[in-house]
PDB file of C-alpha atoms in Angstrom:
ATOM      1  CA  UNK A   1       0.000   0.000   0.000  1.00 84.00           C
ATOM      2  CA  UNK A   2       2.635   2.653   1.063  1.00 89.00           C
ATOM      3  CA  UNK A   3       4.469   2.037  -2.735  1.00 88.00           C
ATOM      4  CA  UNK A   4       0.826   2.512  -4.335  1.00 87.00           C
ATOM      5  CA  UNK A   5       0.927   5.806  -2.259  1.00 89.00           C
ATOM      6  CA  UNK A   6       4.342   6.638  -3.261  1.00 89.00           C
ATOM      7  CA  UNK A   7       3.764   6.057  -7.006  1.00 85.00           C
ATOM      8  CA  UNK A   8       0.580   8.834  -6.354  1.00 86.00           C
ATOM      9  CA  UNK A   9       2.770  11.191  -4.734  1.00 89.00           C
ATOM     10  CA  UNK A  10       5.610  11.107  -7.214  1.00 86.00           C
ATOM     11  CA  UNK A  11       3.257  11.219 -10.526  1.00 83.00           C
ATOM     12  CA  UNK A  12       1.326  14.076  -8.909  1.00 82.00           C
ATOM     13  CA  UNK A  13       4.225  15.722  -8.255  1.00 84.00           C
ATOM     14  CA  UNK A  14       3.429  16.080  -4.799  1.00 87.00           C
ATOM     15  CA  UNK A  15       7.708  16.731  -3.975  1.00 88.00           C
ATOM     16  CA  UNK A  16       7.354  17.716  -0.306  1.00 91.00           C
ATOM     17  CA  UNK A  17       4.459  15.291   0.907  1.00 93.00           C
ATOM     18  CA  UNK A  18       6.515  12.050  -0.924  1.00 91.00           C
ATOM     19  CA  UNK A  19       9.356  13.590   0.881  1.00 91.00           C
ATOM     20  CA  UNK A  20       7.656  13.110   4.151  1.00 94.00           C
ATOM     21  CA  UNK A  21       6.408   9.668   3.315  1.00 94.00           C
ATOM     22  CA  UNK A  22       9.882   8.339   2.167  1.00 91.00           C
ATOM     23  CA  UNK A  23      10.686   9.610   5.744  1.00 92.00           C
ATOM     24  CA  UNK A  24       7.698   7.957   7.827  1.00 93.00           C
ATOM     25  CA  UNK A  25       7.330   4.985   6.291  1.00 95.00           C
ATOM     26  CA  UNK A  26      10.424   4.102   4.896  1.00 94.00           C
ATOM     27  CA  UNK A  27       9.491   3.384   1.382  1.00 92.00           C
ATOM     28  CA  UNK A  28      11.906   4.818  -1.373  1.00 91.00           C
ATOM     29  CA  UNK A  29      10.386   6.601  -4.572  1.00 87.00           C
ATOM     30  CA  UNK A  30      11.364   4.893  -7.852  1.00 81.00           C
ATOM     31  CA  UNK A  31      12.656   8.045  -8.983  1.00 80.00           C
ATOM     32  CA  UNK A  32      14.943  10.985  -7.950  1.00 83.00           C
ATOM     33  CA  UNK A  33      12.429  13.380  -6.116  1.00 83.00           C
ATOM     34  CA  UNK A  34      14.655  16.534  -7.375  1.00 81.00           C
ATOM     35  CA  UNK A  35      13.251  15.621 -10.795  1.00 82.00           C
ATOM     36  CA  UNK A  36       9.808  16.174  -9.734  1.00 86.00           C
ATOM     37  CA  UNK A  37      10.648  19.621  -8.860  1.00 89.00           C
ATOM     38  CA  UNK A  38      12.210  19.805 -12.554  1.00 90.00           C
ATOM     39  CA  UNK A  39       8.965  18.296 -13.942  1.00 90.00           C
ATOM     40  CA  UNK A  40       6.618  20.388 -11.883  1.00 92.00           C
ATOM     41  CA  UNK A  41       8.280  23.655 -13.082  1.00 94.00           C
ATOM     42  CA  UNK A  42       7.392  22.937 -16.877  1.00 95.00           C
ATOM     43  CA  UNK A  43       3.983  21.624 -15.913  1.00 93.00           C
ATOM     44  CA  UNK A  44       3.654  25.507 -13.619  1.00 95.00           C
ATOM     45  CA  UNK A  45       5.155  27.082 -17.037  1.00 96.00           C
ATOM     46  CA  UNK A  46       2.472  25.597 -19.489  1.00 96.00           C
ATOM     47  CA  UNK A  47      -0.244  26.338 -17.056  1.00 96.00           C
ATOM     48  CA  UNK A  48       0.557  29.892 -16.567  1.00 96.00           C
ATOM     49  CA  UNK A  49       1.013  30.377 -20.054  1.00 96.00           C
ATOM     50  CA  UNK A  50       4.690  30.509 -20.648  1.00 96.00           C
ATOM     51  CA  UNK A  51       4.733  28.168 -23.215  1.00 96.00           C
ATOM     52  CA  UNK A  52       8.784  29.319 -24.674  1.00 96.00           C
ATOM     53  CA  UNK A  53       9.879  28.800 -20.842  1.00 96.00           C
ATOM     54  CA  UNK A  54       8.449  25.329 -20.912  1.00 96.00           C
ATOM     55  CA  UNK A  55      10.010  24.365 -24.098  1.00 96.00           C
ATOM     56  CA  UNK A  56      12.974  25.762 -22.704  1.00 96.00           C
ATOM     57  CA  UNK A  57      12.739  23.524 -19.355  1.00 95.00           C
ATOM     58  CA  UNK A  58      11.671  20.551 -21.412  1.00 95.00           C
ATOM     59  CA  UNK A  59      14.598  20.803 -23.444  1.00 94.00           C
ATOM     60  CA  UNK A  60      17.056  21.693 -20.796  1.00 92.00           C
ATOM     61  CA  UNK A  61      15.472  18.233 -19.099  1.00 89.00           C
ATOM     62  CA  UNK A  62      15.434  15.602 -21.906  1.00 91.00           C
ATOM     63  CA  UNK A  63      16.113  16.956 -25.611  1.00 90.00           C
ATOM     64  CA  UNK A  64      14.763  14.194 -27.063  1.00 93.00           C
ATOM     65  CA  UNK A  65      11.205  14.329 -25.242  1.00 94.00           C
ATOM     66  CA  UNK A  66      10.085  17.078 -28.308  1.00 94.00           C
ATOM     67  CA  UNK A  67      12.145  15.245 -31.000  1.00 93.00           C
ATOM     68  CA  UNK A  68      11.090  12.066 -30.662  1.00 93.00           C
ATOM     69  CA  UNK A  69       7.165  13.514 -29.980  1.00 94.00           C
ATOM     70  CA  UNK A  70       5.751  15.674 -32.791  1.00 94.00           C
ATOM     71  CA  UNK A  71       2.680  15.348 -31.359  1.00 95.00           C
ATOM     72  CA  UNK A  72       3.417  16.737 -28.234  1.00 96.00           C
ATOM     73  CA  UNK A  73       5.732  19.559 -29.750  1.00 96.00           C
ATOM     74  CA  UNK A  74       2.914  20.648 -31.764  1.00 96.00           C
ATOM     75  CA  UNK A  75       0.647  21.044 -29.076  1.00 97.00           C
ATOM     76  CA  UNK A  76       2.966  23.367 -27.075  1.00 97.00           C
ATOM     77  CA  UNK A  77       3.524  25.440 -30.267  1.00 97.00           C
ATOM     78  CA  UNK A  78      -0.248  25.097 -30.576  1.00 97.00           C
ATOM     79  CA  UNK A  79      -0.884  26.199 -26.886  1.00 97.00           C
ATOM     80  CA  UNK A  80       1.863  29.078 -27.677  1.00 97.00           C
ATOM     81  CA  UNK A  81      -0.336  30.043 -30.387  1.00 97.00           C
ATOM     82  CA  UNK A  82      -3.393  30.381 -28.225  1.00 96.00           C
ATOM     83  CA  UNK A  83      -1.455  32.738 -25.731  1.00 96.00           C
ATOM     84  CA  UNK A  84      -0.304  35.149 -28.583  1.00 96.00           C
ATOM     85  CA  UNK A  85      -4.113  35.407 -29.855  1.00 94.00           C
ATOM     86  CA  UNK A  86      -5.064  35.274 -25.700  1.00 93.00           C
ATOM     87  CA  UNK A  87      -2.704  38.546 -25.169  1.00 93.00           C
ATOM     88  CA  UNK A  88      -4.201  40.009 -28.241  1.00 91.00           C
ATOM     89  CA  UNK A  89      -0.889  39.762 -30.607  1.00 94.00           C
ATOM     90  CA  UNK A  90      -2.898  39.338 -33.870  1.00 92.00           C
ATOM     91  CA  UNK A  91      -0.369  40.124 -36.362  1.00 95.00           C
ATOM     92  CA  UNK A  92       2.536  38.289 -34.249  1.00 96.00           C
ATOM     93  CA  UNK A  93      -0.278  35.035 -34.035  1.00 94.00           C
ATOM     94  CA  UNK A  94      -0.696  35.077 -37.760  1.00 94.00           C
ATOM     95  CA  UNK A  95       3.083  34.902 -38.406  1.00 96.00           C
ATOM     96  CA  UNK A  96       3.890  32.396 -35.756  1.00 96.00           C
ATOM     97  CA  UNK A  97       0.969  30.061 -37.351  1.00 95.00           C
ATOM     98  CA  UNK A  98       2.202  30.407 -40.800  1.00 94.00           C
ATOM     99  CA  UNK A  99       6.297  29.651 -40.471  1.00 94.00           C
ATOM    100  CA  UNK A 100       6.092  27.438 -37.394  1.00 93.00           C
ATOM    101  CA  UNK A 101       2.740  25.431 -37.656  1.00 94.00           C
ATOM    102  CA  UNK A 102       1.575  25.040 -41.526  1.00 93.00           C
ATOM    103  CA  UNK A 103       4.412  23.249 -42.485  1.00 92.00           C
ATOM    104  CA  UNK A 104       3.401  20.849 -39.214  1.00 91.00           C
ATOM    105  CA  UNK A 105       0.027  20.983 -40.679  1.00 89.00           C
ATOM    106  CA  UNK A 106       1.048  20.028 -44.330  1.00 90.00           C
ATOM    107  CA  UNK A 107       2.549  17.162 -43.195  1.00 89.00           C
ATOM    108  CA  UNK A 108      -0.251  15.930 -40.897  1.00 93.00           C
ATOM    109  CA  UNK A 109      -3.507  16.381 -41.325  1.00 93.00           C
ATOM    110  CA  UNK A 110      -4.509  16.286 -37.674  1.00 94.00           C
ATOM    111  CA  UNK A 111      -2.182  19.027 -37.131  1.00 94.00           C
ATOM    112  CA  UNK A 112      -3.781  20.787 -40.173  1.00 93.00           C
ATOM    113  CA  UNK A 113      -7.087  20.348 -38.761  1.00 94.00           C
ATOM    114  CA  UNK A 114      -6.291  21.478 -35.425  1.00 95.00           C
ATOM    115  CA  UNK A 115      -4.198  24.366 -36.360  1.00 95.00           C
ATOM    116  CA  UNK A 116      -7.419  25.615 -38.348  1.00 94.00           C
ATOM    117  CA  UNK A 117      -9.456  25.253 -35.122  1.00 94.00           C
ATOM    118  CA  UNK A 118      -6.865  27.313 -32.993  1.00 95.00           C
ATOM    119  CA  UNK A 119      -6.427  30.248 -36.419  1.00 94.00           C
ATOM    120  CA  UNK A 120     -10.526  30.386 -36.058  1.00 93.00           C
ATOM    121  CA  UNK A 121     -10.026  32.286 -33.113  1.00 92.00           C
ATOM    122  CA  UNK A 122      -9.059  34.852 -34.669  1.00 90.00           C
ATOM    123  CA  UNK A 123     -12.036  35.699 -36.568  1.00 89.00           C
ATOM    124  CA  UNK A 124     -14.301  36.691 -33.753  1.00 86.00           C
ATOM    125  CA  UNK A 125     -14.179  39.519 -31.713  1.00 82.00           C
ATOM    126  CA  UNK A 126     -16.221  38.168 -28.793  1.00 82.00           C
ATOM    127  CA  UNK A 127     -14.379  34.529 -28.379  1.00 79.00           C
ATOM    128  CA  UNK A 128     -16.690  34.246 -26.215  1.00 76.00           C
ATOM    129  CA  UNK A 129     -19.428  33.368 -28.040  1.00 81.00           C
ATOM    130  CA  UNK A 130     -16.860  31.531 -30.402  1.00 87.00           C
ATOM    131  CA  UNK A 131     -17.631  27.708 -31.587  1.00 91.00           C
ATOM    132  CA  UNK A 132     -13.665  27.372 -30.530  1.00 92.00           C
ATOM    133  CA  UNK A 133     -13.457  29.327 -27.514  1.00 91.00           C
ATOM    134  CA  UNK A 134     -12.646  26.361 -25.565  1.00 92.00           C
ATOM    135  CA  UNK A 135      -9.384  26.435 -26.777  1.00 94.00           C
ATOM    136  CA  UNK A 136      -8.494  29.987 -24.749  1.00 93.00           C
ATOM    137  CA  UNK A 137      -9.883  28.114 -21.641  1.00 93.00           C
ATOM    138  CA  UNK A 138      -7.972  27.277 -18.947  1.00 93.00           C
ATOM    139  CA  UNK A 139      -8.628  23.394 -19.324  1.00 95.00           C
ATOM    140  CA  UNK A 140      -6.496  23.533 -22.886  1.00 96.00           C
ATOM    141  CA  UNK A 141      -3.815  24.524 -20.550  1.00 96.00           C
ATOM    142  CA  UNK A 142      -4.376  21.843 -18.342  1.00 95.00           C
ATOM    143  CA  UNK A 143      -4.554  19.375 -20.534  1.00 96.00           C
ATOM    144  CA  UNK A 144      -1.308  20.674 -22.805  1.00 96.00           C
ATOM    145  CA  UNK A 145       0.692  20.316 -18.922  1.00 95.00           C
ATOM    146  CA  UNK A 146      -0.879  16.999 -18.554  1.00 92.00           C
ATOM    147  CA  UNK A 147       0.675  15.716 -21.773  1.00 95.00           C
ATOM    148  CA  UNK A 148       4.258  16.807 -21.120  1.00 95.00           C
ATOM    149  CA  UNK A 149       3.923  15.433 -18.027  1.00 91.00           C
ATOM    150  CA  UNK A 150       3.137  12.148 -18.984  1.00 90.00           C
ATOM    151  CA  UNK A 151       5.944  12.756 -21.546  1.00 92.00           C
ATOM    152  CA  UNK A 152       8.686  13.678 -19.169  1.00 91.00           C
ATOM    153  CA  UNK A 153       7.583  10.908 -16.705  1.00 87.00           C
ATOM    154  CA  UNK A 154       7.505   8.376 -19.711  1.00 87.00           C
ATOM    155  CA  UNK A 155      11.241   9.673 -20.460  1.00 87.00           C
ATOM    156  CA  UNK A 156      12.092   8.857 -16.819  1.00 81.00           C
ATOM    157  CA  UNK A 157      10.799   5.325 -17.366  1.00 69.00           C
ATOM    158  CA  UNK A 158       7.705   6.043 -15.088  1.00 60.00           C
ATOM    159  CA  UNK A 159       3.960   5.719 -15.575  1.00 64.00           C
ATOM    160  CA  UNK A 160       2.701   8.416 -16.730  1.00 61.00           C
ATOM    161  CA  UNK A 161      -0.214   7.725 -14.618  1.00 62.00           C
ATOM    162  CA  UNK A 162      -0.478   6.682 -11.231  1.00 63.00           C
ATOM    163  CA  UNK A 163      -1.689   3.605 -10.297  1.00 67.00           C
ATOM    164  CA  UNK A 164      -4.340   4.336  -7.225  1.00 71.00           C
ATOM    165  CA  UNK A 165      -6.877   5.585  -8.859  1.00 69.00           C
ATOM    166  CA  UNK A 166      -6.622   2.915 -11.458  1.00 74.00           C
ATOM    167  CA  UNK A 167      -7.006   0.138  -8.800  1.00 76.00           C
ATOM    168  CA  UNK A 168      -9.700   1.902  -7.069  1.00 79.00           C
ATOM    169  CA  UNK A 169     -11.741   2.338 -10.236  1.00 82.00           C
ATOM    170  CA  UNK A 170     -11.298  -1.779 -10.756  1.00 82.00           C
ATOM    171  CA  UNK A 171     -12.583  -2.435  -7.137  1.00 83.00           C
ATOM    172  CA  UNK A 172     -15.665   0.190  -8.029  1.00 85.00           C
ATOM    173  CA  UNK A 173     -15.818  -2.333 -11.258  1.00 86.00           C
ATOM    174  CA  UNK A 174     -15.759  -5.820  -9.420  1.00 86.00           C
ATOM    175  CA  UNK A 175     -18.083  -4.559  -6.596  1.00 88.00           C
ATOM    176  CA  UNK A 176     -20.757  -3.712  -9.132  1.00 87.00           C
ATOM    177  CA  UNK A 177     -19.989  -6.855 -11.078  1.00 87.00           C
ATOM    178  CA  UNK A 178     -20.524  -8.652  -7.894  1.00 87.00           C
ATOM    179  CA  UNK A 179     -23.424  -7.226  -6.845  1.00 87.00           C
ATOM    180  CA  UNK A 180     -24.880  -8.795  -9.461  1.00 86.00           C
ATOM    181  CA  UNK A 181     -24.212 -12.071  -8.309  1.00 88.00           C
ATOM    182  CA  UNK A 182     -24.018 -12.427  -4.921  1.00 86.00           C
ATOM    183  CA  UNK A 183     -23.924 -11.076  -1.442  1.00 86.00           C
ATOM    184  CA  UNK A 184     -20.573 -10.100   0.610  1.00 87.00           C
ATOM    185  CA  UNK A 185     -18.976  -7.742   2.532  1.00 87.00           C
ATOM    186  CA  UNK A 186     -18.798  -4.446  -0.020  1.00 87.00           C
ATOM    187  CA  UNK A 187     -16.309  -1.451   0.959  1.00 87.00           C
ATOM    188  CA  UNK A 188     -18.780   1.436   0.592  1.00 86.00           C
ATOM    189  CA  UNK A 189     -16.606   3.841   1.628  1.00 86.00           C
ATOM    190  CA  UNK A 190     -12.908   4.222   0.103  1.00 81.00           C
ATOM    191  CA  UNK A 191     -11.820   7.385   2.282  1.00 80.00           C
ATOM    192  CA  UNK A 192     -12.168   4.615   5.176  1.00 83.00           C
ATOM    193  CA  UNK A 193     -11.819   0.845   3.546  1.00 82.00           C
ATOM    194  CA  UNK A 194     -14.076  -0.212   5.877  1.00 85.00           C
ATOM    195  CA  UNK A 195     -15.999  -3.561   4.837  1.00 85.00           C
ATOM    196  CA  UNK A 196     -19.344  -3.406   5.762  1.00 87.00           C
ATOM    197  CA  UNK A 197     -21.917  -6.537   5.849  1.00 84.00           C
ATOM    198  CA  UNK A 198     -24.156  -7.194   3.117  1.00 79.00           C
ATOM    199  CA  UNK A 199     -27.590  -6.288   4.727  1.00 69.00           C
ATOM    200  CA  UNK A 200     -29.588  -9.256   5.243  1.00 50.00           C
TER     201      UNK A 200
END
């Protein structure tokens, strides 16, 4: 159980509470914590925005994360696009999209497609009532940090996601499949593990 817990703490990037664990119960991270802190600081970059910085830090971590993952390299150029048309850089946008992103898109059609998607922003005025204004959300930003996490951790021979909530999502699964079939003592509530008696 305490590894499970470790492996949350670590993936998270939770560097001071694993920290604490590794100290109370003994149980050593697979990894080096001081590259959580590493990780953590690209993943703070993205999310604030600061896509160059994150490249930067990426880079500066593993140069081979972005050139062995177009797909993830044109996402953060993607999500660096959406800042410049976020801070209102129009004309700076439009020349970003056309020498670092069309040739992406010419040679990938997904990339085309979603390169359109992000451009379409810039034909509204109120992106607010925009068909792609979920793109300027904070959740693209989210989910742009979530991906180089995953890649980073994948470069550092880690899952890139960690396993508790994965194992308590299976016992949600066999509970209900049991249910189905028979009667025994269920855990009802996973903050406690308590097992409770099947009512008779």
């Amino acid at each position: 159980m305490n590894k499970l817990v470790m492996n949350f703490l670590v993936t998270e990037g939770y560097v001071e509470a694993a920290e604490k664990f590794r100290l109370e119960s003994g149980t050593e991270p697979d990894i080096d914590l001081a590259t959580i802190t590493d990780r953590m600081a690209v993943k703070k970059a993205v999310q604030s925005g600061n896509v160059e910085d994150a490249i930067e830090k990426v880079n500066d971590l593993n140069p081979e994360i972005l050139d062995t993952n177009p797909q993830l390299f044109f996402h953060l150029q993607q999500q660096r696009l959406i800042e410049l048309i976020r801070n209102g850089k129009v004309e700076e946008a439009l020349e970003f999209a056309q020498e670092e992103l069309a040739p992406r898109g010419e040679e990938n059609q997904g990339f085309l497609e979603e390169l359109e998607r992000t451009v379409a922003l810039l034909a509204f005025e109120d992106v607010t009532n925009c068909p792609v204004g979920d793109l300027l959300d904070i959740s693209q930003r989210l989910k742009t940090a979530s991906e180089v996490n995953a890649a980073i951790l994948t470069s550092q021979s880690h899952e890139k996601d960690p396993k508790l909530p994965s194992l308590l999502k299976m016992l949600i699964w066999a509970q209900n499949q049991l249910d189905e079939k028979a009667t025994y003592p269920r855990i009802n509530d996973l903050s406690t593990a308590a097992l409770e008696d099947p009512a008779v």
